Amino acid sequence: MLKRIETLFAHEAAGGVVLIMATVVALILANSELAALYTQVLHLKFTIALGETGLSKPLILWINDGLMAIFFLLVGLELKHELRAGRLRTPSNVVLPGVAALGGMIAPALIYLAFTWSDPLHRTGWAIPTATDIAFAVGVVALLGPRVPPALKLFLLTLAILDDLGAILVIALFYTATLKPVYLALALIPVALMALRLWLGAHRIAPTLILGAVLWVLVLKSGVHATLAGVITAFFLPIRDRFGKSPLHALEHGLAPYVAFLIVPIFALANAGVSLNGLTLADLAAPLPLAITLGLVLGKQIGVFGATFALVKLGLARLPEGTGWLQLYGIAALAGIGFTMSLFIGSLNFEADAEMNAVRLGVLAGSLVSALVGFAVLRLAPHRAKTGR
């Protein structure tokens, strides 16, 4: 029995399935007699204080700012690994998915702005439909098995990783509150100590992670979004130590199941609870949810597929081996599954319940349509397509 459970959780689609289950539970709670309790629990305040200094936040912000910092730590570990020893190390492997990722961020943002430009409050959420959820997208691809060529899976993974990098840059540049220079200056101290430890070749990672926790508090106090502390910490962890082992790789593999099966589902449980009571087509057609839905569905398809098509036709790149245009279009559709990162960016933009409910509605609708379209296209596409130009 234990072996069967381990095999089940080791499957590529397992993380996506758990994420779907957490989303369904959130929707049930938000639309049941427990809705008031669900909201009340998420807004319970938790305080950690030392004397008169401390942090006091509602539970949902501890999840979004705290637990998601661990999520971003894992993203940072994956990025460093790929840049130093993986597929992002070779520039030729980055060109096609890199341009596709860029197109997949620009087109959704433009579509979103086309629907919200007249509203100064809503247009600040332009980055919401620019993200791709790796767990969901890879989960759908895993369900298709050998119908998706290995090179195309690699293309999707690289695109999603670069998409995450783009999201990190967007958060750093556009989601910074009023800066507090004193805390920002203090944050340089743990960064300098982490850099010193890396330069000295220190192989123990616990001190660096403790410094990362200190950095998280200082960055949070400075006005810069605290989750970026996770990414910064990851880049100061060594890929190789003096014993020939990889602390970074070990931490990446150790964290991955906790992030996939605990942290991200908790985030979904806290953020995906959209109230469907009294929902009408007019609500779906309101500017904010419609902008997000169309940004994810049409924007990602136009951006990812269009950028790839242009690059290949100009002779600057080739399609992934064994891949046809229809299959690539299916992957472009799957890139519109924005769930985790889209909800996260939405929470950075809007605090009011009405706006966040609209964001959840748009993200869920856009991600669901993208998943269904992508799955259907890849399911119907020829199993063995010729590599094209």
Tab-separated table of C-alpha atoms in Angstrom:
chain	number	residue	atom	x	y	z
A	1	MET	CA	0.000	0.000	0.000
A	2	LEU	CA	2.794	2.445	0.950
A	3	LYS	CA	4.599	1.701	-2.317
A	4	ARG	CA	1.420	2.446	-4.284
A	5	ILE	CA	1.015	5.770	-2.449
A	6	GLU	CA	4.664	6.674	-3.121
A	7	THR	CA	4.224	5.782	-6.802
A	8	LEU	CA	1.063	7.892	-6.972
A	9	PHE	CA	2.743	10.945	-5.461
A	10	ALA	CA	5.801	10.490	-7.681
A	11	HIS	CA	3.667	10.833	-10.822
A	12	GLU	CA	4.177	14.048	-12.809
A	13	ALA	CA	0.490	14.903	-12.575
A	14	ALA	CA	0.250	14.400	-8.784
A	15	GLY	CA	1.016	18.011	-7.852
A	16	GLY	CA	-1.591	19.286	-10.293
A	17	VAL	CA	-4.211	16.849	-8.986
A	18	VAL	CA	-3.646	17.934	-5.356
A	19	LEU	CA	-3.833	21.573	-6.479
A	20	ILE	CA	-7.178	20.905	-8.199
A	21	MET	CA	-8.485	19.178	-5.060
A	22	ALA	CA	-7.472	22.159	-2.891
A	23	THR	CA	-9.177	24.522	-5.346
A	24	VAL	CA	-12.386	22.475	-5.290
A	25	VAL	CA	-12.369	22.473	-1.477
A	26	ALA	CA	-11.883	26.273	-1.477
A	27	LEU	CA	-14.831	26.697	-3.851
A	28	ILE	CA	-17.012	24.432	-1.718
A	29	LEU	CA	-16.122	26.321	1.475
A	30	ALA	CA	-16.744	29.711	-0.150
A	31	ASN	CA	-20.182	28.607	-1.365
A	32	SER	CA	-21.438	26.701	1.667
A	33	GLU	CA	-22.749	27.498	5.121
A	34	LEU	CA	-19.094	27.575	6.198
A	35	ALA	CA	-18.334	30.600	3.989
A	36	ALA	CA	-18.399	33.103	6.870
A	37	LEU	CA	-16.146	30.880	9.013
A	38	TYR	CA	-13.796	30.331	6.037
A	39	THR	CA	-13.412	34.109	5.582
A	40	GLN	CA	-13.115	34.712	9.314
A	41	VAL	CA	-10.305	32.177	9.717
A	42	LEU	CA	-8.349	33.646	6.792
A	43	HIS	CA	-8.555	37.109	8.377
A	44	LEU	CA	-7.525	36.015	11.881
A	45	LYS	CA	-4.536	38.078	12.972
A	46	PHE	CA	-1.336	36.378	14.045
A	47	THR	CA	1.394	38.389	15.736
A	48	ILE	CA	5.078	37.638	16.297
A	49	ALA	CA	6.704	40.305	18.436
A	50	LEU	CA	9.941	41.001	20.292
A	51	GLY	CA	9.273	43.808	22.699
A	52	GLU	CA	7.541	46.576	20.788
A	53	THR	CA	8.807	45.382	17.394
A	54	GLY	CA	7.064	42.616	15.511
A	55	LEU	CA	4.848	41.474	12.675
A	56	SER	CA	1.059	41.355	12.880
A	57	LYS	CA	-0.785	40.044	9.823
A	58	PRO	CA	-3.987	38.185	8.927
A	59	LEU	CA	-3.507	34.465	8.290
A	60	ILE	CA	-3.979	34.907	4.525
A	61	LEU	CA	-1.024	37.320	4.397
A	62	TRP	CA	1.158	34.936	6.408
A	63	ILE	CA	0.348	32.397	3.708
A	64	ASN	CA	0.858	34.787	0.780
A	65	ASP	CA	3.961	36.525	2.148
A	66	GLY	CA	5.437	33.773	4.308
A	67	LEU	CA	4.678	30.359	2.839
A	68	MET	CA	5.004	31.726	-0.688
A	69	ALA	CA	8.528	32.886	0.165
A	70	ILE	CA	9.375	29.179	0.453
A	71	PHE	CA	7.703	28.630	-2.929
A	72	PHE	CA	9.902	31.375	-4.385
A	73	LEU	CA	12.945	29.857	-2.660
A	74	LEU	CA	12.279	26.671	-4.632
A	75	VAL	CA	11.779	28.705	-7.837
A	76	GLY	CA	15.124	30.394	-7.168
A	77	LEU	CA	16.840	27.035	-6.585
A	78	GLU	CA	15.450	25.704	-9.873
A	79	LEU	CA	16.515	28.850	-11.730
A	80	LYS	CA	20.073	28.734	-10.379
A	81	HIS	CA	20.357	25.026	-11.160
A	82	GLU	CA	19.115	25.539	-14.723
A	83	LEU	CA	21.363	28.576	-15.291
A	84	ARG	CA	24.493	26.894	-13.954
A	85	ALA	CA	24.061	23.229	-14.846
A	86	GLY	CA	20.805	22.788	-16.775
A	87	ARG	CA	19.133	23.698	-20.047
A	88	LEU	CA	19.376	27.474	-19.492
A	89	ARG	CA	23.187	27.218	-19.486
A	90	THR	CA	23.264	26.846	-23.283
A	91	PRO	CA	22.022	30.015	-25.053
A	92	SER	CA	20.730	28.045	-28.054
A	93	ASN	CA	18.349	26.146	-25.765
A	94	VAL	CA	16.928	29.391	-24.412
A	95	VAL	CA	16.200	31.348	-27.615
A	96	LEU	CA	12.924	29.723	-28.715
A	97	PRO	CA	11.261	29.240	-25.289
A	98	GLY	CA	12.690	32.605	-24.182
A	99	VAL	CA	11.068	34.515	-27.039
A	100	ALA	CA	7.877	32.464	-26.537
A	101	ALA	CA	7.845	33.365	-22.814
A	102	LEU	CA	8.349	37.047	-23.635
A	103	GLY	CA	5.531	36.986	-26.192
A	104	GLY	CA	3.423	35.097	-23.652
A	105	MET	CA	3.837	37.971	-21.194
A	106	ILE	CA	3.423	40.926	-23.569
A	107	ALA	CA	0.278	39.790	-25.439
A	108	PRO	CA	-1.797	38.954	-22.296
A	109	ALA	CA	-0.797	42.270	-20.708
A	110	LEU	CA	-1.893	44.200	-23.817
A	111	ILE	CA	-5.230	42.371	-23.989
A	112	TYR	CA	-5.811	43.021	-20.285
A	113	LEU	CA	-5.019	46.730	-20.692
A	114	ALA	CA	-7.347	46.980	-23.702
A	115	PHE	CA	-10.267	46.132	-21.401
A	116	THR	CA	-9.185	48.021	-18.269
A	117	TRP	CA	-7.303	51.107	-19.485
A	118	SER	CA	-10.166	53.468	-18.618
A	119	ASP	CA	-10.098	52.289	-14.981
A	120	PRO	CA	-6.964	53.519	-13.097
A	121	LEU	CA	-7.509	50.956	-10.315
A	122	HIS	CA	-7.985	47.881	-12.483
A	123	ARG	CA	-5.304	48.603	-15.086
A	124	THR	CA	-2.584	48.167	-12.440
A	125	GLY	CA	-3.336	44.432	-12.555
A	126	TRP	CA	-1.884	44.037	-16.078
A	127	ALA	CA	0.582	41.382	-14.891
A	128	ILE	CA	-2.117	38.991	-13.583
A	129	PRO	CA	-2.636	37.065	-16.871
A	130	THR	CA	1.067	36.971	-17.791
A	131	ALA	CA	1.985	33.977	-15.597
A	132	THR	CA	2.013	30.219	-16.301
A	133	ASP	CA	1.411	27.629	-13.569
A	134	ILE	CA	4.065	24.923	-13.962
A	135	ALA	CA	2.309	22.333	-11.769
A	136	PHE	CA	-0.993	22.502	-13.638
A	137	ALA	CA	0.550	22.701	-17.125
A	138	VAL	CA	2.971	19.822	-16.536
A	139	GLY	CA	0.152	17.828	-14.921
A	140	VAL	CA	-2.006	18.132	-18.055
A	141	VAL	CA	0.940	17.152	-20.264
A	142	ALA	CA	1.635	14.126	-18.028
A	143	LEU	CA	-1.949	12.929	-18.525
A	144	LEU	CA	-1.295	12.828	-22.291
A	145	GLY	CA	1.704	10.522	-21.912
A	146	PRO	CA	3.692	9.761	-25.107
A	147	ARG	CA	1.383	11.933	-27.243
A	148	VAL	CA	3.579	14.873	-26.242
A	149	PRO	CA	7.162	14.521	-27.589
A	150	PRO	CA	9.930	14.787	-24.947
A	151	ALA	CA	11.403	17.831	-26.706
A	152	LEU	CA	8.039	19.603	-26.477
A	153	LYS	CA	7.791	18.832	-22.753
A	154	LEU	CA	11.253	20.332	-22.346
A	155	PHE	CA	10.116	23.406	-24.306
A	156	LEU	CA	7.138	23.862	-21.950
A	157	LEU	CA	9.278	23.441	-18.831
A	158	THR	CA	11.865	25.942	-20.066
A	159	LEU	CA	9.121	28.391	-21.073
A	160	ALA	CA	7.479	28.063	-17.640
A	161	ILE	CA	10.806	28.565	-15.811
A	162	LEU	CA	11.572	31.691	-17.849
A	163	ASP	CA	7.998	32.823	-17.243
A	164	ASP	CA	8.635	32.512	-13.498
A	165	LEU	CA	11.799	34.586	-13.907
A	166	GLY	CA	9.748	37.224	-15.711
A	167	ALA	CA	7.162	37.187	-12.914
A	168	ILE	CA	9.903	37.662	-10.309
A	169	LEU	CA	11.231	40.696	-12.195
A	170	VAL	CA	7.713	42.125	-12.553
A	171	ILE	CA	7.080	41.744	-8.805
A	172	ALA	CA	10.435	43.357	-7.977
A	173	LEU	CA	9.948	46.307	-10.345
A	174	PHE	CA	6.227	47.019	-10.156
A	175	TYR	CA	4.969	45.716	-6.808
A	176	THR	CA	7.098	47.620	-4.363
A	177	ALA	CA	5.298	49.735	-1.779
A	178	THR	CA	6.714	52.939	-0.299
A	179	LEU	CA	10.363	52.186	0.359
A	180	LYS	CA	11.852	52.465	3.839
A	181	PRO	CA	15.582	53.043	3.203
A	182	VAL	CA	16.652	52.062	6.740
A	183	TYR	CA	15.249	48.509	6.472
A	184	LEU	CA	16.513	48.228	2.882
A	185	ALA	CA	20.019	49.159	4.066
A	186	LEU	CA	19.783	46.673	6.943
A	187	ALA	CA	18.746	43.981	4.435
A	188	LEU	CA	22.168	44.339	2.811
A	189	ILE	CA	23.776	42.859	5.955
A	190	PRO	CA	22.335	39.306	5.638
A	191	VAL	CA	22.900	39.496	1.854
A	192	ALA	CA	26.585	40.350	2.429
A	193	LEU	CA	26.948	37.536	4.971
A	194	MET	CA	25.327	35.028	2.586
A	195	ALA	CA	27.661	36.181	-0.195
A	196	LEU	CA	30.663	35.816	2.139
A	197	ARG	CA	29.662	32.269	3.080
A	198	LEU	CA	29.303	31.336	-0.593
A	199	TRP	CA	32.697	32.886	-1.420
A	200	LEU	CA	34.363	31.022	1.461
A	201	GLY	CA	32.881	27.743	0.229
A	202	ALA	CA	30.895	27.036	3.414
A	203	HIS	CA	29.036	23.768	2.863
A	204	ARG	CA	26.411	23.995	5.620
A	205	ILE	CA	23.240	25.626	4.327
A	206	ALA	CA	21.387	26.107	7.646
A	207	PRO	CA	23.163	29.416	8.486
A	208	THR	CA	22.365	30.764	5.016
A	209	LEU	CA	18.696	29.797	5.415
A	210	ILE	CA	18.597	31.544	8.818
A	211	LEU	CA	20.107	34.636	7.206
A	212	GLY	CA	17.438	34.268	4.509
A	213	ALA	CA	14.733	34.366	7.203
A	214	VAL	CA	16.263	37.560	8.624
A	215	LEU	CA	16.383	38.968	5.092
A	216	TRP	CA	12.667	38.110	4.652
A	217	VAL	CA	11.708	40.170	7.725
A	218	LEU	CA	13.847	43.150	6.682
A	219	VAL	CA	12.637	43.074	3.078
A	220	LEU	CA	9.030	42.873	4.304
A	221	LYS	CA	9.617	45.906	6.524
A	222	SER	CA	11.393	47.796	3.707
A	223	GLY	CA	8.372	47.856	1.383
A	224	VAL	CA	9.831	45.500	-1.248
A	225	HIS	CA	7.728	42.355	-1.593
A	226	ALA	CA	9.034	39.824	0.919
A	227	THR	CA	8.793	36.739	-1.313
A	228	LEU	CA	11.792	38.054	-3.273
A	229	ALA	CA	13.915	37.182	-0.228
A	230	GLY	CA	13.367	33.517	-1.107
A	231	VAL	CA	14.797	33.968	-4.605
A	232	ILE	CA	17.779	35.996	-3.323
A	233	THR	CA	18.575	33.375	-0.684
A	234	ALA	CA	18.483	30.583	-3.284
A	235	PHE	CA	21.162	32.255	-5.383
A	236	PHE	CA	23.580	32.252	-2.426
A	237	LEU	CA	23.349	28.495	-1.872
A	238	PRO	CA	26.263	26.498	-3.327
A	239	ILE	CA	25.772	24.124	-6.236
A	240	ARG	CA	28.905	22.213	-5.195
A	241	ASP	CA	30.658	22.087	-1.819
A	242	ARG	CA	34.203	21.015	-0.990
A	243	PHE	CA	33.048	17.419	-0.588
A	244	GLY	CA	31.721	17.293	-4.161
A	245	LYS	CA	28.095	17.236	-3.019
A	246	SER	CA	25.370	19.650	-4.109
A	247	PRO	CA	23.631	21.367	-1.166
A	248	LEU	CA	21.458	23.307	-3.626
A	249	HIS	CA	20.319	20.161	-5.420
A	250	ALA	CA	19.628	18.383	-2.114
A	251	LEU	CA	17.536	21.267	-0.795
A	252	GLU	CA	15.682	21.556	-4.116
A	253	HIS	CA	14.689	17.879	-4.018
A	254	GLY	CA	13.887	18.047	-0.312
A	255	LEU	CA	11.634	21.101	-0.669
A	256	ALA	CA	9.855	20.087	-3.889
A	257	PRO	CA	7.313	17.649	-2.371
A	258	TYR	CA	6.469	20.029	0.495
A	259	VAL	CA	5.907	22.892	-1.944
A	260	ALA	CA	3.877	20.765	-4.383
A	261	PHE	CA	1.752	18.901	-1.837
A	262	LEU	CA	1.519	21.353	1.067
A	263	ILE	CA	2.468	24.986	0.396
A	264	VAL	CA	0.867	25.489	-3.030
A	265	PRO	CA	-2.353	23.626	-2.060
A	266	ILE	CA	-2.605	25.743	1.130
A	267	PHE	CA	-2.166	28.849	-1.030
A	268	ALA	CA	-4.932	27.613	-3.345
A	269	LEU	CA	-7.185	26.797	-0.397
A	270	ALA	CA	-6.740	30.338	0.930
A	271	ASN	CA	-6.979	32.205	-2.375
A	272	ALA	CA	-9.249	30.259	-4.757
A	273	GLY	CA	-12.454	30.555	-2.761
A	274	VAL	CA	-14.599	32.594	-5.150
A	275	SER	CA	-18.265	33.059	-4.206
A	276	LEU	CA	-20.564	31.844	-6.985
A	277	ASN	CA	-23.775	32.925	-5.249
A	278	GLY	CA	-25.877	34.954	-7.663
A	279	LEU	CA	-23.216	34.696	-10.375
A	280	THR	CA	-24.468	35.584	-13.858
A	281	LEU	CA	-22.962	35.875	-17.324
A	282	ALA	CA	-22.887	39.628	-16.750
A	283	ASP	CA	-20.426	39.047	-13.890
A	284	LEU	CA	-18.144	37.009	-16.161
A	285	ALA	CA	-18.358	39.742	-18.791
A	286	ALA	CA	-17.374	42.523	-16.370
A	287	PRO	CA	-14.126	44.256	-17.452
A	288	LEU	CA	-11.823	42.831	-14.753
A	289	PRO	CA	-12.640	39.079	-14.955
A	290	LEU	CA	-13.080	39.289	-18.739
A	291	ALA	CA	-9.696	40.995	-19.157
A	292	ILE	CA	-8.000	38.271	-17.093
A	293	THR	CA	-9.829	35.420	-18.845
A	294	LEU	CA	-9.094	36.675	-22.354
A	295	GLY	CA	-5.539	37.575	-21.369
A	296	LEU	CA	-4.895	33.993	-20.244
A	297	VAL	CA	-6.809	32.261	-23.069
A	298	LEU	CA	-6.176	34.445	-26.120
A	299	GLY	CA	-3.128	36.399	-24.943
A	300	LYS	CA	-1.031	33.339	-24.149
A	301	GLN	CA	-2.004	31.584	-27.377
A	302	ILE	CA	-1.258	34.661	-29.499
A	303	GLY	CA	1.929	35.525	-27.620
A	304	VAL	CA	3.519	32.077	-27.277
A	305	PHE	CA	2.421	30.642	-30.629
A	306	GLY	CA	2.870	33.916	-32.543
A	307	ALA	CA	6.379	34.571	-31.236
A	308	THR	CA	7.434	30.966	-31.914
A	309	PHE	CA	5.918	30.972	-35.404
A	310	ALA	CA	7.697	34.223	-36.305
A	311	LEU	CA	11.075	33.039	-35.008
A	312	VAL	CA	10.891	29.703	-36.839
A	313	LYS	CA	9.650	31.220	-40.114
A	314	LEU	CA	12.459	33.801	-39.997
A	315	GLY	CA	14.923	30.922	-39.803
A	316	LEU	CA	16.229	31.956	-36.377
A	317	ALA	CA	15.127	28.760	-34.627
A	318	ARG	CA	13.664	25.316	-35.242
A	319	LEU	CA	10.650	23.622	-33.756
A	320	PRO	CA	11.401	21.135	-30.943
A	321	GLU	CA	12.274	17.710	-32.370
A	322	GLY	CA	9.277	15.582	-33.353
A	323	THR	CA	6.891	18.516	-32.948
A	324	GLY	CA	4.295	19.887	-35.361
A	325	TRP	CA	2.562	23.247	-35.365
A	326	LEU	CA	-0.677	21.840	-33.955
A	327	GLN	CA	1.164	20.384	-30.984
A	328	LEU	CA	2.946	23.672	-30.404
A	329	TYR	CA	-0.421	25.437	-30.464
A	330	GLY	CA	-1.635	23.033	-27.764
A	331	ILE	CA	1.355	23.950	-25.593
A	332	ALA	CA	0.647	27.655	-26.200
A	333	ALA	CA	-2.898	27.075	-24.947
A	334	LEU	CA	-1.630	25.253	-21.835
A	335	ALA	CA	0.604	28.244	-21.088
A	336	GLY	CA	-2.645	30.079	-20.313
A	337	ILE	CA	-3.059	28.077	-17.102
A	338	GLY	CA	-2.006	30.905	-14.826
A	339	PHE	CA	-3.479	29.716	-11.550
A	340	THR	CA	-0.924	30.005	-8.688
A	341	MET	CA	1.190	32.946	-9.866
A	342	SER	CA	-1.806	34.798	-11.348
A	343	LEU	CA	-3.710	34.592	-8.061
A	344	PHE	CA	-0.579	35.656	-6.213
A	345	ILE	CA	-0.035	38.721	-8.409
A	346	GLY	CA	-3.752	39.485	-8.104
A	347	SER	CA	-3.401	39.517	-4.303
A	348	LEU	CA	-0.606	42.084	-4.650
A	349	ASN	CA	-2.890	44.363	-6.684
A	350	PHE	CA	-6.222	44.214	-4.920
A	351	GLU	CA	-7.219	44.071	-1.266
A	352	ALA	CA	-10.973	44.644	-1.522
A	353	ASP	CA	-13.078	41.455	-1.509
A	354	ALA	CA	-15.043	42.512	-4.608
A	355	GLU	CA	-11.938	42.970	-6.743
A	356	MET	CA	-10.294	39.784	-5.471
A	357	ASN	CA	-13.476	37.818	-6.164
A	358	ALA	CA	-13.389	39.137	-9.740
A	359	VAL	CA	-9.701	38.200	-10.026
A	360	ARG	CA	-10.388	34.664	-8.780
A	361	LEU	CA	-13.261	34.319	-11.222
A	362	GLY	CA	-11.141	35.457	-14.168
A	363	VAL	CA	-8.145	33.310	-13.230
A	364	LEU	CA	-10.248	30.174	-12.677
A	365	ALA	CA	-12.215	30.659	-15.907
A	366	GLY	CA	-9.134	31.457	-17.998
A	367	SER	CA	-7.087	28.604	-16.549
A	368	LEU	CA	-9.915	26.078	-16.986
A	369	VAL	CA	-10.551	27.043	-20.632
A	370	SER	CA	-6.806	27.018	-21.366
A	371	ALA	CA	-6.419	23.551	-19.817
A	372	LEU	CA	-9.367	22.120	-21.769
A	373	VAL	CA	-8.274	23.666	-25.095
A	374	GLY	CA	-4.652	22.603	-24.621
A	375	PHE	CA	-5.601	19.056	-23.639
A	376	ALA	CA	-8.038	18.691	-26.562
A	377	VAL	CA	-5.562	20.017	-29.146
A	378	LEU	CA	-2.696	17.835	-27.925
A	379	ARG	CA	-5.029	14.824	-27.685
A	380	LEU	CA	-6.158	15.258	-31.303
A	381	ALA	CA	-2.799	16.283	-32.762
A	382	PRO	CA	-0.904	13.639	-34.808
A	383	HIS	CA	1.121	11.444	-32.479
A	384	ARG	CA	4.248	11.656	-34.644
A	385	ALA	CA	4.644	14.999	-36.360
A	386	LYS	CA	7.501	15.970	-38.593
A	387	THR	CA	9.863	18.616	-37.357
A	388	GLY	CA	9.109	21.827	-39.218
A	389	ARG	CA	10.386	25.250	-39.989
